[in-house]
Coordinates of C-alpha atoms in Angstrom, one line a residue:
X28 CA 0.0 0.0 0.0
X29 CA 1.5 3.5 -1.2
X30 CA 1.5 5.0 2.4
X31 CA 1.8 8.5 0.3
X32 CA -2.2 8.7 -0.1
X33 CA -2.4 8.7 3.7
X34 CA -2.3 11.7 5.9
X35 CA -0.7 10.1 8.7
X36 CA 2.8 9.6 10.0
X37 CA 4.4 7.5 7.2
X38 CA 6.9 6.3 9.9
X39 CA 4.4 4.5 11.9
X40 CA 2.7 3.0 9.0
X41 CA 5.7 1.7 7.7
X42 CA 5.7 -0.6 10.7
X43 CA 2.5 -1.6 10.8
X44 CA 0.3 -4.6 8.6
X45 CA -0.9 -3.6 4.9
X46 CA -4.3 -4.8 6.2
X47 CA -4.6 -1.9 9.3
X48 CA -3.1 1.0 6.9
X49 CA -5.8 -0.1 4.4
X50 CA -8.3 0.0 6.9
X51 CA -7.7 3.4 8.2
X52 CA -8.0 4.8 4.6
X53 CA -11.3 3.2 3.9
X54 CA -12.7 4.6 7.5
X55 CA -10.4 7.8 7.0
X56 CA -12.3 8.7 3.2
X57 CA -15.5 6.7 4.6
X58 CA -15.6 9.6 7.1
X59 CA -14.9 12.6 4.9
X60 CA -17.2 11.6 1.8
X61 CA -19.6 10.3 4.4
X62 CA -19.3 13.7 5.5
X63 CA -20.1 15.5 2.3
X64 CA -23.4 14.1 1.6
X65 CA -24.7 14.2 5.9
X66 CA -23.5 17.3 7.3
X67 CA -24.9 19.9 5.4
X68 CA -28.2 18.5 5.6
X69 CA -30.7 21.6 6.8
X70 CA -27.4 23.9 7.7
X71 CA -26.5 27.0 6.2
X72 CA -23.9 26.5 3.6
X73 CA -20.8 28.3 5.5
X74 CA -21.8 26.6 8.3
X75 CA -21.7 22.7 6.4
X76 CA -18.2 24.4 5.3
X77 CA -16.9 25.4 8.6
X78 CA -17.7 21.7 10.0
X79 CA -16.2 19.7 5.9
X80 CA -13.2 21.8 6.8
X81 CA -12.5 20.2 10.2
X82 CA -13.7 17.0 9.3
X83 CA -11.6 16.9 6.2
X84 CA -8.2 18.3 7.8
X85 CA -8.6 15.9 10.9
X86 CA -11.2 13.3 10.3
X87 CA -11.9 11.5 13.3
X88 CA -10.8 14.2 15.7
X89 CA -13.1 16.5 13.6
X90 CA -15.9 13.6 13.3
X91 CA -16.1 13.4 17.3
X92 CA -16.6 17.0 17.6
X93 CA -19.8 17.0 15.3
X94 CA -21.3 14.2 16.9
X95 CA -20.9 16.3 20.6
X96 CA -21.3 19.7 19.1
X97 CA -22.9 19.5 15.4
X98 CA -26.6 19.5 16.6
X99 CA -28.2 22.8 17.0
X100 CA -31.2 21.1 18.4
X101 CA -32.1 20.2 22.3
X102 CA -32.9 17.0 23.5
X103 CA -36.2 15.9 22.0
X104 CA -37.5 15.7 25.5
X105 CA -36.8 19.4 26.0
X106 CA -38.2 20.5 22.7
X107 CA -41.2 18.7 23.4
X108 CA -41.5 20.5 26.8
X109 CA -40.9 24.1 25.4
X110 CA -43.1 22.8 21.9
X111 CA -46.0 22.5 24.8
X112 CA -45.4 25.7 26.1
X113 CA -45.3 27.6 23.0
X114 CA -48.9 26.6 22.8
X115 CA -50.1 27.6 26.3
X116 CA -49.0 30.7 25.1
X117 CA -50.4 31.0 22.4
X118 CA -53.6 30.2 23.6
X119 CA -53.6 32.7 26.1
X120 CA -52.2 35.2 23.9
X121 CA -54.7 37.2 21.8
X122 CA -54.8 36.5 17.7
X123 CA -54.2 40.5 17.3
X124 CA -50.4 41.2 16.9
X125 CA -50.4 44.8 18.2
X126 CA -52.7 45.4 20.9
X127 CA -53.6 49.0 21.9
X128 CA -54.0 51.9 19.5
X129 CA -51.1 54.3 19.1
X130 CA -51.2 57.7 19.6
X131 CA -49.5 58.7 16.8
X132 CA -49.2 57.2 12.6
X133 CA -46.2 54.7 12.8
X134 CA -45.1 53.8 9.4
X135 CA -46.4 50.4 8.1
X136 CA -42.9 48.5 9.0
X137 CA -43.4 49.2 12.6
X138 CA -46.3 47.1 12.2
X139 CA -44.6 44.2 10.1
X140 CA -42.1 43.8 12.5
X141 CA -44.6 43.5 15.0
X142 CA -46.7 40.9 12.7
X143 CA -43.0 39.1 12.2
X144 CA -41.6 38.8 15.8
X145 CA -45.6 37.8 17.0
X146 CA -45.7 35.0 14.5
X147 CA -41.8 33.6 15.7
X148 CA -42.4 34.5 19.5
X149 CA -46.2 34.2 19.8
X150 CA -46.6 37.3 21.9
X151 CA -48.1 40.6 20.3
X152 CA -46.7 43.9 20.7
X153 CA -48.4 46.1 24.0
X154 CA -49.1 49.5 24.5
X155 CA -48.9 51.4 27.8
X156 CA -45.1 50.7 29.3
X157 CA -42.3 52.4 30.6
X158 CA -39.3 52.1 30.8
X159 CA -36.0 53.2 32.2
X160 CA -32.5 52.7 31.2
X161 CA -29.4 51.6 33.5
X162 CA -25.8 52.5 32.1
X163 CA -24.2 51.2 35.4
X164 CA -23.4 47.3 36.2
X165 CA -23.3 47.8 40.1
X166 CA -25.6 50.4 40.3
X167 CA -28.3 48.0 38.7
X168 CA -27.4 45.4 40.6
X169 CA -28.8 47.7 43.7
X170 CA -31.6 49.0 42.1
X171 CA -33.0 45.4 41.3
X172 CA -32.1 44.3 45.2
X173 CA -34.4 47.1 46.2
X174 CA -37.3 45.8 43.9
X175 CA -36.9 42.3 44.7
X176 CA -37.0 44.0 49.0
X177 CA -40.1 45.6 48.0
X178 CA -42.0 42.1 46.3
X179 CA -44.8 41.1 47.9
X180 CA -46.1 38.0 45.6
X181 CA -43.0 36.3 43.4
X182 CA -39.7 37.2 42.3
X183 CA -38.8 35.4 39.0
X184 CA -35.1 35.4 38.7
X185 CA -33.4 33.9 35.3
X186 CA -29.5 35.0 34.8
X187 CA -26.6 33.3 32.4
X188 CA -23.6 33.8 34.6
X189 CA -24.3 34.6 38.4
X190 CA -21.5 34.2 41.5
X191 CA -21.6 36.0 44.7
X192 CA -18.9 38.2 45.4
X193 CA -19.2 41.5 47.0
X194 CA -21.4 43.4 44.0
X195 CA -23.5 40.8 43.4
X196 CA -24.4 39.8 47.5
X197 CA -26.5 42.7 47.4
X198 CA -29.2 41.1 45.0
X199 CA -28.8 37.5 46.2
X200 CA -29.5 38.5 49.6
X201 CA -32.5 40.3 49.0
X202 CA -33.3 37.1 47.4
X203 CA -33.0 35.3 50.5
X204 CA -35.0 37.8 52.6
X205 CA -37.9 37.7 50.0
X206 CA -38.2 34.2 50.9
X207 CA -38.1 34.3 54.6
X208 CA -40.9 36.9 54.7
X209 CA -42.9 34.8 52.5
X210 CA -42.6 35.9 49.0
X211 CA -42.5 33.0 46.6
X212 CA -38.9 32.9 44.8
X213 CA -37.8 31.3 42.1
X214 CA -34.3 31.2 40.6
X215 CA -32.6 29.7 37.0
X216 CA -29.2 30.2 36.2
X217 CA -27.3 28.8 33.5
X218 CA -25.2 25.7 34.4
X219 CA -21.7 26.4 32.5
X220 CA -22.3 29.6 32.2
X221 CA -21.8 30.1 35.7
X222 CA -19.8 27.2 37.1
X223 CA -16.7 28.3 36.1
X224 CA -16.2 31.9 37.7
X225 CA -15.2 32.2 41.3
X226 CA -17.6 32.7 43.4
X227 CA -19.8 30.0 42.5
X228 CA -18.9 26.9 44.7
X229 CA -20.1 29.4 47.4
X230 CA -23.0 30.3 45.2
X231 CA -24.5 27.0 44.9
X232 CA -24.2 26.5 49.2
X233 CA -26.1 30.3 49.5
X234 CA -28.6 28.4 47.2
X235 CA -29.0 25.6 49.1
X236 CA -29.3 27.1 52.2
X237 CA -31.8 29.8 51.4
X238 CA -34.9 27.2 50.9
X239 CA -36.2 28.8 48.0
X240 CA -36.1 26.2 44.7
X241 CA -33.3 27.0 42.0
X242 CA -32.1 25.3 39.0
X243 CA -29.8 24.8 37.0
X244 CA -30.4 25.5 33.2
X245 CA -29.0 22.7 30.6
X246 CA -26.8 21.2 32.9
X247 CA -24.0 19.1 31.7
X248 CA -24.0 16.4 34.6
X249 CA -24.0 12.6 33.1
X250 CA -23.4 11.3 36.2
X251 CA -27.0 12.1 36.6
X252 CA -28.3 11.7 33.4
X253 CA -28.1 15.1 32.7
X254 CA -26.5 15.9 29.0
X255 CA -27.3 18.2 26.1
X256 CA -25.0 19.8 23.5
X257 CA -22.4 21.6 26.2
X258 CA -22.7 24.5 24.0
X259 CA -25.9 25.5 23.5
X260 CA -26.9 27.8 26.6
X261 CA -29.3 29.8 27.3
X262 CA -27.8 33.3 27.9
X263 CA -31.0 35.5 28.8
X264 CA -30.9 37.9 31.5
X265 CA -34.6 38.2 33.4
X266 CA -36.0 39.8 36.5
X267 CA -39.7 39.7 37.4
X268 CA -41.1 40.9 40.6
X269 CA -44.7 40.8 41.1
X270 CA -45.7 40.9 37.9
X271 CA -45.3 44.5 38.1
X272 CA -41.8 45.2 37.3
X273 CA -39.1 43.2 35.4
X274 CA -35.4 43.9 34.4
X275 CA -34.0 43.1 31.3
X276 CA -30.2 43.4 29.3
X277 CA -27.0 42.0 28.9
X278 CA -26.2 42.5 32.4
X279 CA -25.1 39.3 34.4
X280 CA -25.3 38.6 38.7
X281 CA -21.8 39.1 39.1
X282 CA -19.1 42.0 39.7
X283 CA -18.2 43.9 36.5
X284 CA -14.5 42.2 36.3
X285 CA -15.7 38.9 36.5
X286 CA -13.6 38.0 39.2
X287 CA -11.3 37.0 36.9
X288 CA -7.3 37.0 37.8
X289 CA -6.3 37.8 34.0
X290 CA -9.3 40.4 34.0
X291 CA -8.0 41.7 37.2
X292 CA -4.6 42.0 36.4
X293 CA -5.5 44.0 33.2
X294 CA -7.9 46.3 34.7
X295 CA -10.5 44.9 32.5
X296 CA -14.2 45.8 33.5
X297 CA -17.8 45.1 31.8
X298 CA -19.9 47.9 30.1
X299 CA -23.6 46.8 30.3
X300 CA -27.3 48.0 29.2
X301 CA -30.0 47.1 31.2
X302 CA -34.2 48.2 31.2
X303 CA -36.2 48.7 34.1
X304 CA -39.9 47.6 32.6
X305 CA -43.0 48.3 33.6
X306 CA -46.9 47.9 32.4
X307 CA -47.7 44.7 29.9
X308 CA -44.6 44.0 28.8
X309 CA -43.6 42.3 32.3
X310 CA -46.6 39.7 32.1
X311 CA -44.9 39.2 28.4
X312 CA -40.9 38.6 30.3
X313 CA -42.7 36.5 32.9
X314 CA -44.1 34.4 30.7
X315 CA -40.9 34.0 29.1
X316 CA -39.4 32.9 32.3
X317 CA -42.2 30.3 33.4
X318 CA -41.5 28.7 29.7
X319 CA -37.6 28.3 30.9
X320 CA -39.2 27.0 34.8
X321 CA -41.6 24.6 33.0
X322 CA -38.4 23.2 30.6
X323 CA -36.0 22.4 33.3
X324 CA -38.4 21.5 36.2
X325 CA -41.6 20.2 34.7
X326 CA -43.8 22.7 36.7
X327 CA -46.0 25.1 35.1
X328 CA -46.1 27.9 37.0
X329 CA -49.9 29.2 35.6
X330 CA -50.2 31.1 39.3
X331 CA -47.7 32.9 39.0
X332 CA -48.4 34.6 35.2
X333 CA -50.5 36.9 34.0
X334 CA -52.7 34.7 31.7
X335 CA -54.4 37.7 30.1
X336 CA -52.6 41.3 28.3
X337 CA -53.9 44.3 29.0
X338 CA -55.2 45.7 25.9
X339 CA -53.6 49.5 27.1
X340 CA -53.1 52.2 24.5
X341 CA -49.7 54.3 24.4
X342 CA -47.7 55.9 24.8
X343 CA -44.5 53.2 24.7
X344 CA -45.5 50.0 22.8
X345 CA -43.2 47.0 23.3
X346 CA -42.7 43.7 22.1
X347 CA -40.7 40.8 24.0
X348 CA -39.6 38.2 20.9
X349 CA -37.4 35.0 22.6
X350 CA -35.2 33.3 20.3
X351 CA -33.2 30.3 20.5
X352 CA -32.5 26.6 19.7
X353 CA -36.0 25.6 21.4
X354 CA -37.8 27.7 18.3
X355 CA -37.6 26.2 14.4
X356 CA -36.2 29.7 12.8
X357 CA -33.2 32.1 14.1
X358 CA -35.6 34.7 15.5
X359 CA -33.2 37.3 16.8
X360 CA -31.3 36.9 13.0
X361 CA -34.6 37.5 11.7
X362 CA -35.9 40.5 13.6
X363 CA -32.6 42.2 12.8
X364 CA -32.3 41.7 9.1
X365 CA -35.9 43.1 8.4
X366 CA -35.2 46.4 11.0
X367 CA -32.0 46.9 9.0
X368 CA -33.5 46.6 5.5
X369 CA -36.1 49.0 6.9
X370 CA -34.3 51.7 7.9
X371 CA -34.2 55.0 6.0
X372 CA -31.6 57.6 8.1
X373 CA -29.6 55.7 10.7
X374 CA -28.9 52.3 12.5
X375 CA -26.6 52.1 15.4
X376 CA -25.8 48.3 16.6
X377 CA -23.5 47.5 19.6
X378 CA -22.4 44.0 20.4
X379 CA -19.5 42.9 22.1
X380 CA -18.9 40.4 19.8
X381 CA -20.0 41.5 15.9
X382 CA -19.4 37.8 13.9
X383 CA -22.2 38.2 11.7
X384 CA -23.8 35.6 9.2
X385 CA -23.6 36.4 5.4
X386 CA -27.6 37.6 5.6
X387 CA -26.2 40.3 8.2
X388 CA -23.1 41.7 6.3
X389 CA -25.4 41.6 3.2
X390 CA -28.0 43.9 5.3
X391 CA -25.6 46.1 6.5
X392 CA -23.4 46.9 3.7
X393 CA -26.3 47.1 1.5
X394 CA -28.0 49.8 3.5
X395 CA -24.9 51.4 4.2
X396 CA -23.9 51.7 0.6
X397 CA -27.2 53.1 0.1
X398 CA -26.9 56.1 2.3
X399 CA -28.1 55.4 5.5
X400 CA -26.0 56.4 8.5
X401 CA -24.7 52.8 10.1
X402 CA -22.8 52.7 13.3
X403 CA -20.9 49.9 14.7
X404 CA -19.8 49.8 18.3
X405 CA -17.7 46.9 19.6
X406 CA -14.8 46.8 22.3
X407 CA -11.1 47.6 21.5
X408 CA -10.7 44.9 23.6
X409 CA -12.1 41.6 24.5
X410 CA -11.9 38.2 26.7
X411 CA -12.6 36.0 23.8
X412 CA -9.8 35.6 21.3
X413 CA -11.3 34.0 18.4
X414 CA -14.3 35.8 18.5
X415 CA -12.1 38.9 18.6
X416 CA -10.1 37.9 15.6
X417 CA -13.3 36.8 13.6
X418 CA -14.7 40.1 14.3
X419 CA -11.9 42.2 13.4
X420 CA -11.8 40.5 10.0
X421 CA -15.2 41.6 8.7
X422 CA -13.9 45.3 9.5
X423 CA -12.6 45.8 5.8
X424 CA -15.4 45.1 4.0
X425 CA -18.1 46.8 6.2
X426 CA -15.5 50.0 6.1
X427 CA -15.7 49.8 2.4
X428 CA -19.1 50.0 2.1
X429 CA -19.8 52.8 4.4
X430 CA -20.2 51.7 8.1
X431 CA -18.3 53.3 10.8
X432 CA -16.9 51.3 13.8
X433 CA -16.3 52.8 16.6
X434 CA -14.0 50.8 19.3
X435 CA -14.9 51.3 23.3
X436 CA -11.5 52.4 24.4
X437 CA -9.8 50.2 26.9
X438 CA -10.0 48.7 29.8
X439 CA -13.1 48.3 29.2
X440 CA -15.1 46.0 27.7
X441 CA -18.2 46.7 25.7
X442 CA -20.9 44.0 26.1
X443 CA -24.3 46.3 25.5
X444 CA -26.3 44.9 22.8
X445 CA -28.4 46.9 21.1
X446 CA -30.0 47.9 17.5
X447 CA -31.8 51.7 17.1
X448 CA -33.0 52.0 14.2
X449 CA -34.3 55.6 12.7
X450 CA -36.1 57.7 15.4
X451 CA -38.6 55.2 16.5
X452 CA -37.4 51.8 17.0
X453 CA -34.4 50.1 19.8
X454 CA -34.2 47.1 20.3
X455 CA -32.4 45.8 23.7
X456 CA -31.7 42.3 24.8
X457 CA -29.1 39.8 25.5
X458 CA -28.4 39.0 21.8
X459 CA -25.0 39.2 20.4
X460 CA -24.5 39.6 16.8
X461 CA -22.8 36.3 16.1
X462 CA -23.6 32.6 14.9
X463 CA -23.9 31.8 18.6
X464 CA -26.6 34.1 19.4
X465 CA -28.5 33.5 16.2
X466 CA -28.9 29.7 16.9
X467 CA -27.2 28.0 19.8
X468 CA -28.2 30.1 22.5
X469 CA -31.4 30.7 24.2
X470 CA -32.0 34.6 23.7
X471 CA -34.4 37.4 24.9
X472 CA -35.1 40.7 22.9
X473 CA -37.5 43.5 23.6
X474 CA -38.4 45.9 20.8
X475 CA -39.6 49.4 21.9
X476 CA -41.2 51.7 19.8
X477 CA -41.5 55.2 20.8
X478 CA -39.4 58.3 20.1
X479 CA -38.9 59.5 23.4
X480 CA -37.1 56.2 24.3
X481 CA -35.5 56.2 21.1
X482 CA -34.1 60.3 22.2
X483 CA -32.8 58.8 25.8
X484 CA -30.6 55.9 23.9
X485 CA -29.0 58.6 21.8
X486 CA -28.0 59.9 24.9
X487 CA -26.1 56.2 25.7
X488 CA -24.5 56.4 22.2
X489 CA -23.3 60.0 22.9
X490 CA -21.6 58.9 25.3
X491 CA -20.6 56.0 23.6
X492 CA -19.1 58.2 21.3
X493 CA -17.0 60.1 23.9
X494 CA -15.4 57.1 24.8
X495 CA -14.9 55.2 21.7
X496 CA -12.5 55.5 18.9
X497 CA -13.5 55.7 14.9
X498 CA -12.0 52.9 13.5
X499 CA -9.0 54.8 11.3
X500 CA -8.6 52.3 8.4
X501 CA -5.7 53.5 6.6
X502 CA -3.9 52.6 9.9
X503 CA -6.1 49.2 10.5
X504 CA -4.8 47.9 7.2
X505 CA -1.2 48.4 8.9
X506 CA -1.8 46.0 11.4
X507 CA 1.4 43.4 12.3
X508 CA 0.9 40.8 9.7
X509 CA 0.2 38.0 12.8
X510 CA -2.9 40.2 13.4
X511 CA -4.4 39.8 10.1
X512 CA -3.4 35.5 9.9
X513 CA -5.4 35.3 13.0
X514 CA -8.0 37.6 11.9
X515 CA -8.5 35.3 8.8
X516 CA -8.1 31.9 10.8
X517 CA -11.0 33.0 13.3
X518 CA -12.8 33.7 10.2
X519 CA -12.8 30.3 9.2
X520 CA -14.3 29.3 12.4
X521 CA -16.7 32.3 12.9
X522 CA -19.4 29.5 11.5
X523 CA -19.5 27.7 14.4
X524 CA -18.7 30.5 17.1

């Protein structure tokens, strides 16, 4: 057997039995033209690249990574669950998809985005909120302690990373005294989102010993039959208290370093955007969160949500769209791509990591080439090196066509997401603008239309703008030539980010 065909060490086939080495070549091409014909079954075509690439480079290696990780789907068991709640929604949700009456014309694509998110999220867009917008990670973490001191009924809390330390003590404490006068607490947070940051070992015994039930959201346990795809998490970010009042963001429980040593050592803090809510939008976020109770625990909370909407006119409607691997379409992508092709004057996106699919650039650099203002905030720095690098190699062809980047200046780290769009829409949520966010992780968005909103979040990007850098692209292009091979090396995974 010519060992030369073989993409092995020709050394240690030289030593072993012609009928082993021609085994391994008929498993080694079984697997990559096996490959060819399975894998990009109902997958987007860069995606069914990114995974041929690994499989072809390093068969098996690459083979036992799709078979963990290739699945963009939960457990059937878990579909089923959130498949059943989907329809308990939706038949206590009313047919309309805009309820209320606005006091003022909206053009007609406020209304078919509100017809688009209600048929992928089953929940209409509401009339008669308000809302308020917090710009400071420890700050908020005190202002939702004092609303979960002052529930009375239930306090739904949902988070992707939490750990007690000295910032977040304040909330998780007023957790605990919530309980012990008799309020009705209930708390998800996601499993390896938060198990590796310090603070959690210690988070888990606070748990414990509070007496309130918790959970843990797709936890990766197999010693106790627990397993999913590792990766697929569900990163929303949801407090509910009473009914009355929720919170909402990119914000996680947990001090804005991370608690990190590397974060600590390089100064490195967190830049969130959270939204107080208030009026029907809540009973829309806590029905949200009794979907995510009823998935992991089997236990449909229908006492503790509002099972009718108020029908309430202006003056700030809002819609709450969830997105995520337990839905059959990329919600959040979806949402995003009709705003952007929408737009007339000006779009202004931040997300801390900006890896977008090839329906995204398309969007952007389509409306950017066709006048309309685009602005692109993302971190001069971040904690995620491929990501990073992916990012940073899409910079050249958004410039090109018009967008401007603007990088958060350093230390810190930029991790709002949001999308305004002209002077009526923003959209705020814990969506990222990557592959990740689009289909492997469980997401919440809430889209707010009203212009007096929309005037207090050009007040965020002002200051956005005071702190940022425009991206200078004469000099980007200058960049050390390691820079750009990892740029283009991310690229190739940005599929699968």
């Amino acid at each position: 057997m010519d060992a030369r065909f073989f993409p092995y060490d020709l050394l240690a086939l030289d030593t072993l039995p012609e009928w082993i080495i021609a085994t391994l070549v008929v498993v080694d091409w079984t697997v990559r033209l096996g490959a060819l014909g399975w894998i990009p079954h109902n997958r987007r075509p860069s995606v069914a690249l990114a995974w041929l690439l690994a499989i072809f480079l390093l068969p098996i290696l690459g083979l036992l990574l799709f078979l963990v990780i290739g699945s963009a789907r939960l457990p059937r068991k878990r579909m089923a669950m959130q498949a059943k709640m989907n329809d308990v929604i939706r038949e206590n949700t009313p047919d309309s998809h805009i309820l209320g009456n606005s006091q003022e014309q909206l053009p007609d694509w406020i209304e078919s985005t509100a017809a688009l998110n209600y048929k992928l999220g089953a929940l209409p867009m509401v009339g008669g909120n308000s809302f308020e917008i917090l710009t400071d990670n420890h700050e908020c973490l005190r202002t939702m302690a004092e609303a979960v001191d002052r529930a009375e009924d239930y306090v739904h809390f949902e988070f992707y990373i939490v750990a007690i330390d000295d910032t977040s003590r304040v909330l998780l404490d007023a957790l605990v005294r919530a309980h012990e006068r008799g309020v009705r607490v209930r708390v998800l947070i996601d499993h390896l989102g938060s198990v590796g940051y310090p603070g959690y070992r210690e988070l888990v015994e606070h748990f414990d010993r509070s007496g309130f039930p918790w959970q843990r959201m797709l936890p990766v346990r197999p010693w106790r039959g627990e397993w999913q795809r590792p990766d697929l998490r569900n990163h929303r970010k949801i407090l509910v208290v009473d009914g009355d009042l929720a919170f909402t963001g990119s914000q996680n429980v947990i001090h804005r370093s991370y608690n990190k040593r590397k974060n600590l050592r390089k100064g490195l803090v967190w830049k969130d955007l959270m939204i107080q809510c208030s009026g029907p939008v809540v009973a829309e976020l806590n029905a949200l969160f009794t979907s995510d109770w009823y998935s992991e625990t089997g236990d449909l909370l229908l006492d503790e949500v509002n099972r009718e909407l108020a029908d309430v006119e202006g003056p700030v409607f809002a819609q709450v769209l969830p997105s995520g691997p337990g839905f059959e379409t990329e919600n959040n992508l979806r949402l995003f791509n009709h705003l952007i092709y929408n737009a007339n004057e000006r779009i202004v996106i931040a997300s801390p990591y900006f890896v977008p699919d090839e329906s995204l650039m398309h969007a952007l650099t389509t409306e950017a080439q066709s006048g309309v203002d685009v602005q692109l905030f993302v971190g001069e720095t971040s904690d995620h090196f491929l990501a990073y690098h992916a990012q940073a190699s899409y910079y050249q062809e958004l410039v090109e066509a018009g967008v401007k980047i603007y990088r958060y200046r350093a230390p810190t780290v930029l991790h709002a997401k949001f999308v305004l769009v002209d002077d009526y829409v923003s959209v705020i949520g814990s969506s990222n603008m990557d592959e990740r966010s689009f289909a492997l992780d469980l997401e919440v968005s809430v889209y707010i239309v009203d212009r007096e909103f929309r005037r207090r979040m050009d007040a965020v990007v002002d200051e956005y703008h005071a702190t940022s850098t425009l991206l200078d692209f004469e000099e980007w292009k200058r960049r050390p030539l390691w820079h750009k091979y990892a740029d283009n090396v991310a690229r190739l995974t940005s599929a699968l980010l």
